[in-house]
Coordinates of C-alpha atoms in Angstrom, one line a residue:
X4 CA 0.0 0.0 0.0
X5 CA 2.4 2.5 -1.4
X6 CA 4.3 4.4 -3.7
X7 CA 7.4 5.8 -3.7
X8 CA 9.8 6.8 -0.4
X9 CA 16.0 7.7 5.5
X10 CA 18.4 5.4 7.8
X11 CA 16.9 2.7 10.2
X12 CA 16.3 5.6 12.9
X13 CA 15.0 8.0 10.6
X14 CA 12.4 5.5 9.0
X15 CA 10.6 4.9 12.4
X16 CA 10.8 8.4 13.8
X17 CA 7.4 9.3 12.6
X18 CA 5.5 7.1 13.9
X19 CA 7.7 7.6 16.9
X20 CA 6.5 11.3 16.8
X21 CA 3.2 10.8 16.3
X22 CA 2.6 8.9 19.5
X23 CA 4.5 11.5 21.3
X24 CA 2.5 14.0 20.6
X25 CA -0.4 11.7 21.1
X26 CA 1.0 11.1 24.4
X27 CA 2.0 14.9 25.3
X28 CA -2.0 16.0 25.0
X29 CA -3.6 13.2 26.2
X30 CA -0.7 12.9 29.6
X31 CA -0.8 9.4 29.6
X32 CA 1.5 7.3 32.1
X33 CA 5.0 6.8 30.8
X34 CA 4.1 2.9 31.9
X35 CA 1.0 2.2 30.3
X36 CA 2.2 4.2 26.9
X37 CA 5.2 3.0 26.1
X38 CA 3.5 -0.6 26.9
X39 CA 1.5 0.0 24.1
X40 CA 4.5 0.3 21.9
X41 CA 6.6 -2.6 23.1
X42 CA 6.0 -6.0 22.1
X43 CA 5.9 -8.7 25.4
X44 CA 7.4 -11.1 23.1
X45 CA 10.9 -9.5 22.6
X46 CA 10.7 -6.5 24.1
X47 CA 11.2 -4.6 20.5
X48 CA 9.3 -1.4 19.2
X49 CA 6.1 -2.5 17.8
X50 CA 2.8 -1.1 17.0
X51 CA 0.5 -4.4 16.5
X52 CA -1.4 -3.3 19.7
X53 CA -2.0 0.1 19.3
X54 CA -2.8 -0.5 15.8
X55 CA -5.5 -3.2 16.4
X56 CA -6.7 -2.1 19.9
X57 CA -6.7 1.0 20.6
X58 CA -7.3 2.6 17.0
X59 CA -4.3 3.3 15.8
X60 CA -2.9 5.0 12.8
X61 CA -0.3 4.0 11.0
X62 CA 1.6 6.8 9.3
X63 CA 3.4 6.2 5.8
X64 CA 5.8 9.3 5.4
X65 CA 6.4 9.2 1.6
X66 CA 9.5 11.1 0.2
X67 CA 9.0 10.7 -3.4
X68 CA 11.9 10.0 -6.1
X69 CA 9.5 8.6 -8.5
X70 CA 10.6 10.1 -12.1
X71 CA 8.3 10.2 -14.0
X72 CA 6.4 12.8 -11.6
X73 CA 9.9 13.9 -10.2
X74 CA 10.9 15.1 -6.5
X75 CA 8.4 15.3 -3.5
X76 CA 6.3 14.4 -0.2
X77 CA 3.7 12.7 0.7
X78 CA 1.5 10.8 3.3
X79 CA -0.4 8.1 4.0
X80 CA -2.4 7.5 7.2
X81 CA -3.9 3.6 7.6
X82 CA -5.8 2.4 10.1
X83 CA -6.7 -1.0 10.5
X84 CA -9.4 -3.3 12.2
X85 CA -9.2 -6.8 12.8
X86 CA -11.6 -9.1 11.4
X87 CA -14.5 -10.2 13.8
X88 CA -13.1 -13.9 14.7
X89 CA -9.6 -12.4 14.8
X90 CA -11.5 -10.0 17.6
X91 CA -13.1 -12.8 19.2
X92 CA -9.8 -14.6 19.6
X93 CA -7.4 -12.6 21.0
X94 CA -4.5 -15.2 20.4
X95 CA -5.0 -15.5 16.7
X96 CA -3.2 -13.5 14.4
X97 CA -0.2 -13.2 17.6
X98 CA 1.6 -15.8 16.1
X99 CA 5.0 -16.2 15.0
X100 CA 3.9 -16.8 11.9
X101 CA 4.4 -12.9 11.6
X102 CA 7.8 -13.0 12.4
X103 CA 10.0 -12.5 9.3
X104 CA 12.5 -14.9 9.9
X105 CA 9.5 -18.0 10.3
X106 CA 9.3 -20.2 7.3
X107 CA 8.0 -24.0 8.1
X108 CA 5.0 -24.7 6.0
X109 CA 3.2 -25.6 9.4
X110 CA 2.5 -21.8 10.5
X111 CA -0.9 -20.6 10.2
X112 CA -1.7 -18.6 7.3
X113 CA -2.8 -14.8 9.0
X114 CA -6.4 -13.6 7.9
X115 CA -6.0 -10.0 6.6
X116 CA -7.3 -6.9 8.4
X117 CA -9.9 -4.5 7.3
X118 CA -8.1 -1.7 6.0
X119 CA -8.8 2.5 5.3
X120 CA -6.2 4.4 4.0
X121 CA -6.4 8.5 2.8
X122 CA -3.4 9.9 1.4
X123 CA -1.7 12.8 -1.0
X124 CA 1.2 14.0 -2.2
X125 CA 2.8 16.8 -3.8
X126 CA 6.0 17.0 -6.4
X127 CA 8.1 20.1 -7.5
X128 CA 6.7 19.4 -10.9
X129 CA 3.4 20.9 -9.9
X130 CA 2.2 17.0 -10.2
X131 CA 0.4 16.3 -7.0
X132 CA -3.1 13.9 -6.1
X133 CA -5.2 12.7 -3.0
X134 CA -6.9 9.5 -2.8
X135 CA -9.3 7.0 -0.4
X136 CA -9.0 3.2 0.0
X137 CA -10.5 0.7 1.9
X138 CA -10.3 -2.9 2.1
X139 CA -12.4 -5.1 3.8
X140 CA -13.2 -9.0 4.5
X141 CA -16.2 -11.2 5.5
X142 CA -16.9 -14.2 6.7
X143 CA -13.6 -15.4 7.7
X144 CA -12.1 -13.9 4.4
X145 CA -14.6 -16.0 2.1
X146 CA -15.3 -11.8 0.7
X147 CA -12.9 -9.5 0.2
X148 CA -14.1 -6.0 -1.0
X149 CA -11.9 -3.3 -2.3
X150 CA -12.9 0.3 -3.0
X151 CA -11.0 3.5 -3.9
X152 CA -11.1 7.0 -5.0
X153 CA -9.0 10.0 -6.1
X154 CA -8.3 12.8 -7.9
X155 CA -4.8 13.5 -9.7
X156 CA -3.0 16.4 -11.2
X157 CA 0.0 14.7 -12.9
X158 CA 3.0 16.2 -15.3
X159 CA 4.8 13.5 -16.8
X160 CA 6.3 12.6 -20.3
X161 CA 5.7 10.4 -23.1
X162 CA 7.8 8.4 -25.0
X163 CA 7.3 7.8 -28.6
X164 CA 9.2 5.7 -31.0
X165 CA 12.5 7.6 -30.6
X166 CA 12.4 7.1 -26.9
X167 CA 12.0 11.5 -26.5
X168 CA 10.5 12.9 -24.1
X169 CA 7.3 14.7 -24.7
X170 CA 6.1 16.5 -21.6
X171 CA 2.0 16.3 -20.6
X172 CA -0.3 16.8 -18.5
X173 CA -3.1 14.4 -16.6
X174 CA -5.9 15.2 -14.7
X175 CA -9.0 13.7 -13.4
X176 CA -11.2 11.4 -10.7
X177 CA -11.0 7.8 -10.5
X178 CA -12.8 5.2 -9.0
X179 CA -12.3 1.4 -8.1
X180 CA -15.2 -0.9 -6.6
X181 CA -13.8 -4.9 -6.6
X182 CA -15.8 -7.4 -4.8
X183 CA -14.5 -11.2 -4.8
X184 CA -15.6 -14.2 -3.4
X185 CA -14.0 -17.5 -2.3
X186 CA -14.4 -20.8 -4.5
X187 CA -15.4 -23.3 -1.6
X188 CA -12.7 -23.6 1.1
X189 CA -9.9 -22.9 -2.0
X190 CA -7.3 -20.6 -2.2
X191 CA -9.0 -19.3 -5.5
X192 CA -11.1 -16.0 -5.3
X193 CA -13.3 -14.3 -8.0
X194 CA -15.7 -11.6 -8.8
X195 CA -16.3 -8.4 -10.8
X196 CA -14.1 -5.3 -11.2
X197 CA -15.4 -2.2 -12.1
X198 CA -12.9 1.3 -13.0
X199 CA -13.7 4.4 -14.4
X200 CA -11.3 7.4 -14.8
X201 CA -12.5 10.7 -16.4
X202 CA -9.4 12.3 -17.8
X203 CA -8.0 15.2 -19.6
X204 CA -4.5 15.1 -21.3
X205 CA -3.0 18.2 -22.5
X206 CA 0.0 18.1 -24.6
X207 CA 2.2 21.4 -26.2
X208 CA 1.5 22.7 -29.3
X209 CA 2.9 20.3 -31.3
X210 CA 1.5 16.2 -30.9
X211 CA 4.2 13.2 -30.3
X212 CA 4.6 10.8 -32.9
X213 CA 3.6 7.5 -31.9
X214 CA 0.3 8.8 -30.4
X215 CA -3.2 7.9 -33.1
X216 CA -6.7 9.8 -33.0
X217 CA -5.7 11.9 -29.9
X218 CA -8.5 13.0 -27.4
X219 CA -7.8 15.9 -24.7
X220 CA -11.1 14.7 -23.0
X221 CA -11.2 10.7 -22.3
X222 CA -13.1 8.6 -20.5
X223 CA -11.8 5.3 -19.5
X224 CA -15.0 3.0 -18.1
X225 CA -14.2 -0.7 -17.8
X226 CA -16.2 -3.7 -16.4
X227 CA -14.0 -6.6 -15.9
X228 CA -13.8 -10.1 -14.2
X229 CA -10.3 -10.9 -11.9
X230 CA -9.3 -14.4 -11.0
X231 CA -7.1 -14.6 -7.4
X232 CA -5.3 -17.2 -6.4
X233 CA -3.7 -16.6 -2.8
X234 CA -1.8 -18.8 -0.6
X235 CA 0.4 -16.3 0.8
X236 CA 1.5 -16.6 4.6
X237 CA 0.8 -13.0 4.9
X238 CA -0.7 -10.2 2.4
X239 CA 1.9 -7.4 3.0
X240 CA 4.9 -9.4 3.3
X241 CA 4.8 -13.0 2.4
X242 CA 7.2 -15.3 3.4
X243 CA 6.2 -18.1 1.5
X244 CA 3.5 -19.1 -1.0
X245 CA 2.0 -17.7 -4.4
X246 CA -0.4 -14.7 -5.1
X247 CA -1.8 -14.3 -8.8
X248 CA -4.3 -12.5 -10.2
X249 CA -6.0 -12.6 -14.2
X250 CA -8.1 -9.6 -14.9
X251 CA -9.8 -9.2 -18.6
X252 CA -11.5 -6.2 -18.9
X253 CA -13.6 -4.2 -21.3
X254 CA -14.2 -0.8 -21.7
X255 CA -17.0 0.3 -23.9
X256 CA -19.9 2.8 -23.9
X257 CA -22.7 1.0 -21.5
X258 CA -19.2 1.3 -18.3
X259 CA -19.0 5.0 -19.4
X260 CA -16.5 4.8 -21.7
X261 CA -15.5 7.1 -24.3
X262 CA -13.1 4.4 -26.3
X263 CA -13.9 0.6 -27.2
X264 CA -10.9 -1.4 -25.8
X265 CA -10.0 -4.9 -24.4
X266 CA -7.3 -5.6 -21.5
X267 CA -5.9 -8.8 -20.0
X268 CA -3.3 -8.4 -17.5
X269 CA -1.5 -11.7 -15.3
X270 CA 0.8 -11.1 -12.5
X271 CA 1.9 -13.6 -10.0
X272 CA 4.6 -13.8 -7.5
X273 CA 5.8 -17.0 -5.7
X274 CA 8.0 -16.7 -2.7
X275 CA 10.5 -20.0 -1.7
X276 CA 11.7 -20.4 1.8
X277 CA 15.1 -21.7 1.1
X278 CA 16.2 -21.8 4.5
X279 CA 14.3 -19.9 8.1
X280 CA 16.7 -17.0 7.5
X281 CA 16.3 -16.8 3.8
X282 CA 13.1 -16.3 1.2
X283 CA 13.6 -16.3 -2.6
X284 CA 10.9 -13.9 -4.5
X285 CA 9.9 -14.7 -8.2
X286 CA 7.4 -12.0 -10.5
X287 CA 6.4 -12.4 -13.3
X288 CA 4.0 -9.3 -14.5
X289 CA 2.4 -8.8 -18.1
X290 CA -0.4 -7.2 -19.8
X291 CA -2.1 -6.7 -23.4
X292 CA -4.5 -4.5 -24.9
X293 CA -6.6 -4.3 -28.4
X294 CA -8.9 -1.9 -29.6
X295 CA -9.2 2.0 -29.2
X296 CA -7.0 2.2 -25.8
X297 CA -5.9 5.8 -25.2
X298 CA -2.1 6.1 -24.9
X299 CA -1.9 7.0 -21.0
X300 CA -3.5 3.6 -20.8
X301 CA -1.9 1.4 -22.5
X302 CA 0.4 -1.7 -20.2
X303 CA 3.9 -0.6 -19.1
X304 CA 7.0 -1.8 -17.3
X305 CA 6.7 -1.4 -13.6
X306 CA 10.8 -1.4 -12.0
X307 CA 12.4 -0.5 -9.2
X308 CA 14.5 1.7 -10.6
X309 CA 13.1 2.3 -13.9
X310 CA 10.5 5.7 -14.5
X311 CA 6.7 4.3 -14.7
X312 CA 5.5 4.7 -18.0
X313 CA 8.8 5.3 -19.5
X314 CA 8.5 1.6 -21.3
X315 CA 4.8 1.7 -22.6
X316 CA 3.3 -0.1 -25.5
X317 CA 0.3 -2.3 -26.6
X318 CA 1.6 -5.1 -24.5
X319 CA 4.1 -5.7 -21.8
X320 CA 6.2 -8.4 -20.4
X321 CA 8.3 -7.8 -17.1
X322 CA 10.3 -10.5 -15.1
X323 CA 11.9 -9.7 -11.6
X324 CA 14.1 -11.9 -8.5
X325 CA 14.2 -10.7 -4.7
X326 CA 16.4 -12.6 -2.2
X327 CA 15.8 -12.0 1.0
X328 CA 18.2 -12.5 4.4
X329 CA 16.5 -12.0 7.4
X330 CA 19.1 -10.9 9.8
X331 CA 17.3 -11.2 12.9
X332 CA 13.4 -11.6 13.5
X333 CA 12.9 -7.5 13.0
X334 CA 15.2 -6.7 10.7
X335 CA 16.1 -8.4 6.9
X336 CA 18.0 -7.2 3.9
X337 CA 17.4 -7.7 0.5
X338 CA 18.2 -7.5 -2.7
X339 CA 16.4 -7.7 -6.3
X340 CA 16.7 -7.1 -10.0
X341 CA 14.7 -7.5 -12.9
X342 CA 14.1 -6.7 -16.5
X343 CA 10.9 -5.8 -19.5
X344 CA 9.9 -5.2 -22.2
X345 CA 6.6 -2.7 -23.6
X346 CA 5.9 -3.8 -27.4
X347 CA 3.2 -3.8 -30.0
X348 CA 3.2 -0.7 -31.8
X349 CA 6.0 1.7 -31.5
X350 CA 8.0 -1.5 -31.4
X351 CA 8.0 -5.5 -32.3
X352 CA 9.2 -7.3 -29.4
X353 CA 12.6 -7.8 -30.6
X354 CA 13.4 -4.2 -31.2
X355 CA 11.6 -2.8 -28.2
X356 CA 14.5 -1.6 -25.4
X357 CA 15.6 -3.6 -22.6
X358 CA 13.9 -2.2 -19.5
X359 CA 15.9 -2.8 -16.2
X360 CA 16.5 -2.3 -12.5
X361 CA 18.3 -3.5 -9.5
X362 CA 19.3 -2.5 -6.4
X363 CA 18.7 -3.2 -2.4
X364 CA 17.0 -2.5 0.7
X365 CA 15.8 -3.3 4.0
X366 CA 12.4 -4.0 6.5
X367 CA 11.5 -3.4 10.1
X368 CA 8.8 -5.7 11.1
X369 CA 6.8 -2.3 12.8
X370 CA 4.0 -4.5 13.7
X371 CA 4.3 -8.8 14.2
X372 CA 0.9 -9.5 14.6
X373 CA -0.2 -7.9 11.2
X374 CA 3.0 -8.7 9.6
X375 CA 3.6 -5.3 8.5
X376 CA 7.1 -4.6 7.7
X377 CA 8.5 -1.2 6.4
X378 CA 11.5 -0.2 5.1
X379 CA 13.4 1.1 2.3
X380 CA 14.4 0.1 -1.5
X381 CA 17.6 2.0 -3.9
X382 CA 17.4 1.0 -6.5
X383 CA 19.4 1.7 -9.9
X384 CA 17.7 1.7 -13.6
X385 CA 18.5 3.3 -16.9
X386 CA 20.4 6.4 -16.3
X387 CA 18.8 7.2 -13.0
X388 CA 18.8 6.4 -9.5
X389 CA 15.6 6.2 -7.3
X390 CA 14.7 5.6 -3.5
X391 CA 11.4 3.9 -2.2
X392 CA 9.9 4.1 1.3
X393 CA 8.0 0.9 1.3
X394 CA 5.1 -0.8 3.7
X395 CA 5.6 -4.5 3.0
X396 CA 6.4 -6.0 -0.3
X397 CA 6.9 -4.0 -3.2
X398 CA 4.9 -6.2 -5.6
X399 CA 1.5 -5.4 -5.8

C-alpha cells in the first residue's frame, strides 16, 4: 500500500513522533504508553497493539523520487481493524507466523485486516493527487471487498518511438469498486471489477509521434472479471507461498466509456523459503491491450528503478528476483533485479528496449501481529537512481 519513499532511525521516527504527541495532549502514564508500543514477546518497538486495539494510525511518510512525476512528499495515514473472529480470539493473528524470519510450512496462514487508507502527495513538478482506500473482509475472508477514489494532477512525459521525451499533462477522478468471493474452502477468489477514470490530457503545441486519434477529454469506463489465487502466509509481506491475479477487462460505452478497448493483465509472485533466514521472491507481470485504448492507458513496465511509464506499448512483459536474508526476527535485507519489455506498436518485441532495474533495501517488522514490515528500497535503472519508502512487499 504504497508508492514511492531515510536510515533505520530515521524510518521509524514518525510514527515515533506521532505517538509522542499523542501522548504529550492526552498525559498518559509513561508505563502504560510506552507498553503499548513494546512487544511482550521481545521486548522490540512494535505497533501491532495500538494498531488493532486502541485505533491506531499507522503513518506512511512518503519522500517521493518517483521520475516520472519527479521530486516530492507525501503521506499516507492507515488504520486498521481486525476481522470479527480475529477480535473474538485474542491469540490469533499473535503468532509467530508474523515474524520474518518464520518459514515452516506448518505456521498458520494470517487472515487480513480491514483496512482504510487516505493519502496525498505533492511534487516540484506541480504534479500532486489525494486518494481514499479501503479494504475489507467477511466471513472469515470468504469476501474481500476493495474500493478507492482520487483525484490526480499529474505532469509526466511520453515516450514515442525515438524514446524522446514529450512532456503532458493528466488530470481527473478515479474510482475502483472490486468485490470477490471464495471458491469453496480454495485458495481461489473471484468476482467483478469495475474502473472508471474521467481524464483530460493536454499536450504542447505540437503532438508526439507514436500517439493515433488523440482526445484531450477521455473517459476510461471498464467492467472486468479478476481471477485470485492466494496462498500467501501473509498479504503485506509474504514469506512463503503464491499470489496471482488474471483480470480481462472491457471498456466500452454501457461502463461509461469514451473508447472501445479490451485488457488482459497476469501477475503472480511466488515466494521459496530456502532456509528460516532466507526467502527467494519470483514476478512475473504482463499485460495486453486491443482496440481504441488511449495512450496513458496502455500496459507498461513497472521497476524498481526504472521511471513508470517510460516503457509503454500495446503489451508488456516484465520479469523480476528478490532474495531476501532476514538478519534477525525484526530486521532483513534484500536484494532484487529484474528486467521488461513494452511492445506492440512503436516497437516489435525484438526491437523494443531492454527495461531494467536492481538495487537493495531493508524491513522493520513495525507491527508482528499484522505482519507489517516497512522499510526502504535503492534502487538503480536506466540512467537514473531512485529511493522507495516501502510498507511490506513491493509487488502489488
Amino acid at each position: 500500500m504504497t508508492r514511492k519513499r531515510p536510515a533505520k532511525p530515521a524510518l521509524l521516527a514518525p510514527a515515533l513522533a506521532l505517538a509522542l504527541v499523542a501522548h504529550a495532549a492526552h498525559g498518559a502514564d509513561d508505563a502504560s504508553w510506552f507498553a503499548k508500543y513494546r512487544d511482550p514477546q521481545d521486548g522490540s518497538f512494535d505497533m501491532s497493539d495500538a494498531l488493532l486495539n486502541h485505533k491506531g494510525v499507522l503513518p506512511v511518510p512518503d519522500i517521493i523520487t518517483e521520475p516520472a512525476v519527479g521530486y516530492g512528499l507525501g503521506l499516507a495515514l492507515l488504520y486498521f481493524k481486525a476481522p470479527k473472529r480475529a477480535q473474538a480470539d485474542p491469540a490469533e493473528g499473535a503468532s509467530d507466523a508474523a515474524a520474518p524470519d518464520t518459514a515452516s510450512d506448518t505456521a498458520p496462514r494470517m487472515a487480513p485486516p480491514n483496512i482504510t487508507g487516505l493519502g496525498g502527495f505533492m511534487t516540484g513538478t506541480h504534479s500532486w493527487g489525494v486518494g481514499l482506500l479501503h479494504f475489507h473482509t467477511w466471513d472469515d475472508d470468504r469476501i474481500r471487498y476493495l474500493g478507492a477514489v482520487g483525484k490526480v494532477n499529474l505532469h509526466l512525459n511520453y515516450y514515442g518511438p525515438l524514446g524522446n521525451a514529450n512532456a503532458y499533462q493528466l488530470s481527473g477522478v478515479a474510482v475502483v469498486q472490486q468485490v470477490l468471493f471464495r471458491i469453496a474452502n480454495s485458495p481461489w477468489y473471484v468476482g467483478p471489477r469495475y474502473t472508471f477514470f474521467d481524464s483530460a490530457t493536454r499536450f504542447g503545441p505540437v503532438l508526439p509521434n507514436g500517439i493515433q486519434n488523440f482526445e484531450r477529454d477521455v473517459r476510461v469506463g471498464k467492467g472486468g472479471i479478476v481471477v485470485d489465487y492466494d496462498t500467501r502466509d501473509n498479504m503485506f509481506y509474504a514469506s512463503r507461498g503464491t499470489y496471482a491475479e488474471f483480470e480481462a477487462d472491457f471498456a466500452r460505452g454501457g461502463f461509461g466509456s469514451s473508447n472501445a478497448f479490451d485488457m488482459q493483465t497476469l501477475k503472480a509472485y511466488h515466494w521459496i523459503p530456502l532456509s528460516p533466514r532466507w526467502v527467494l521472491g519470483l514476478r512475473m507481470d504482463s499485460g495486453f491491450s486491443q482496440g481504441d485504448i488511449p495512450f496513458f492507458a496502455q500496459p507498461y513496465v513497472s521497476l524498481r528503478g526504472v521511471s513508470d511509464a517510460k516503457y509503454q506499448d500495446r503489451n508488456q512483459l516484465t520479469g523480476e528476483v528478490e532474495l531476501r536474508w532476514n538478519v534477525t526476527p525484526r530486521w532483513a535485507l534484500l536484494g532484487f533485479g529484474g528486467a521488461g519489455k513494452a511492445y506492440g506498436n512503436l516497437h516489435s518485441f525484438s526491437d523494443a528496449p531492454t527495461a531494467f532495474g536492481f538495487g537493495t533495501g531493508f524491513r522493520y517488522l513495525i507491527a508482528r501481529k499484522l505482519g507489517i514490515s516497512m522499510g526502504v528500497d535503492v534502487a538503480h535503472g536506466p540512467g537514473q537512481n531512485a529511493f522507495y519508502i516501502q510498507v511490506g512487499s513491493a509487488w502489488r
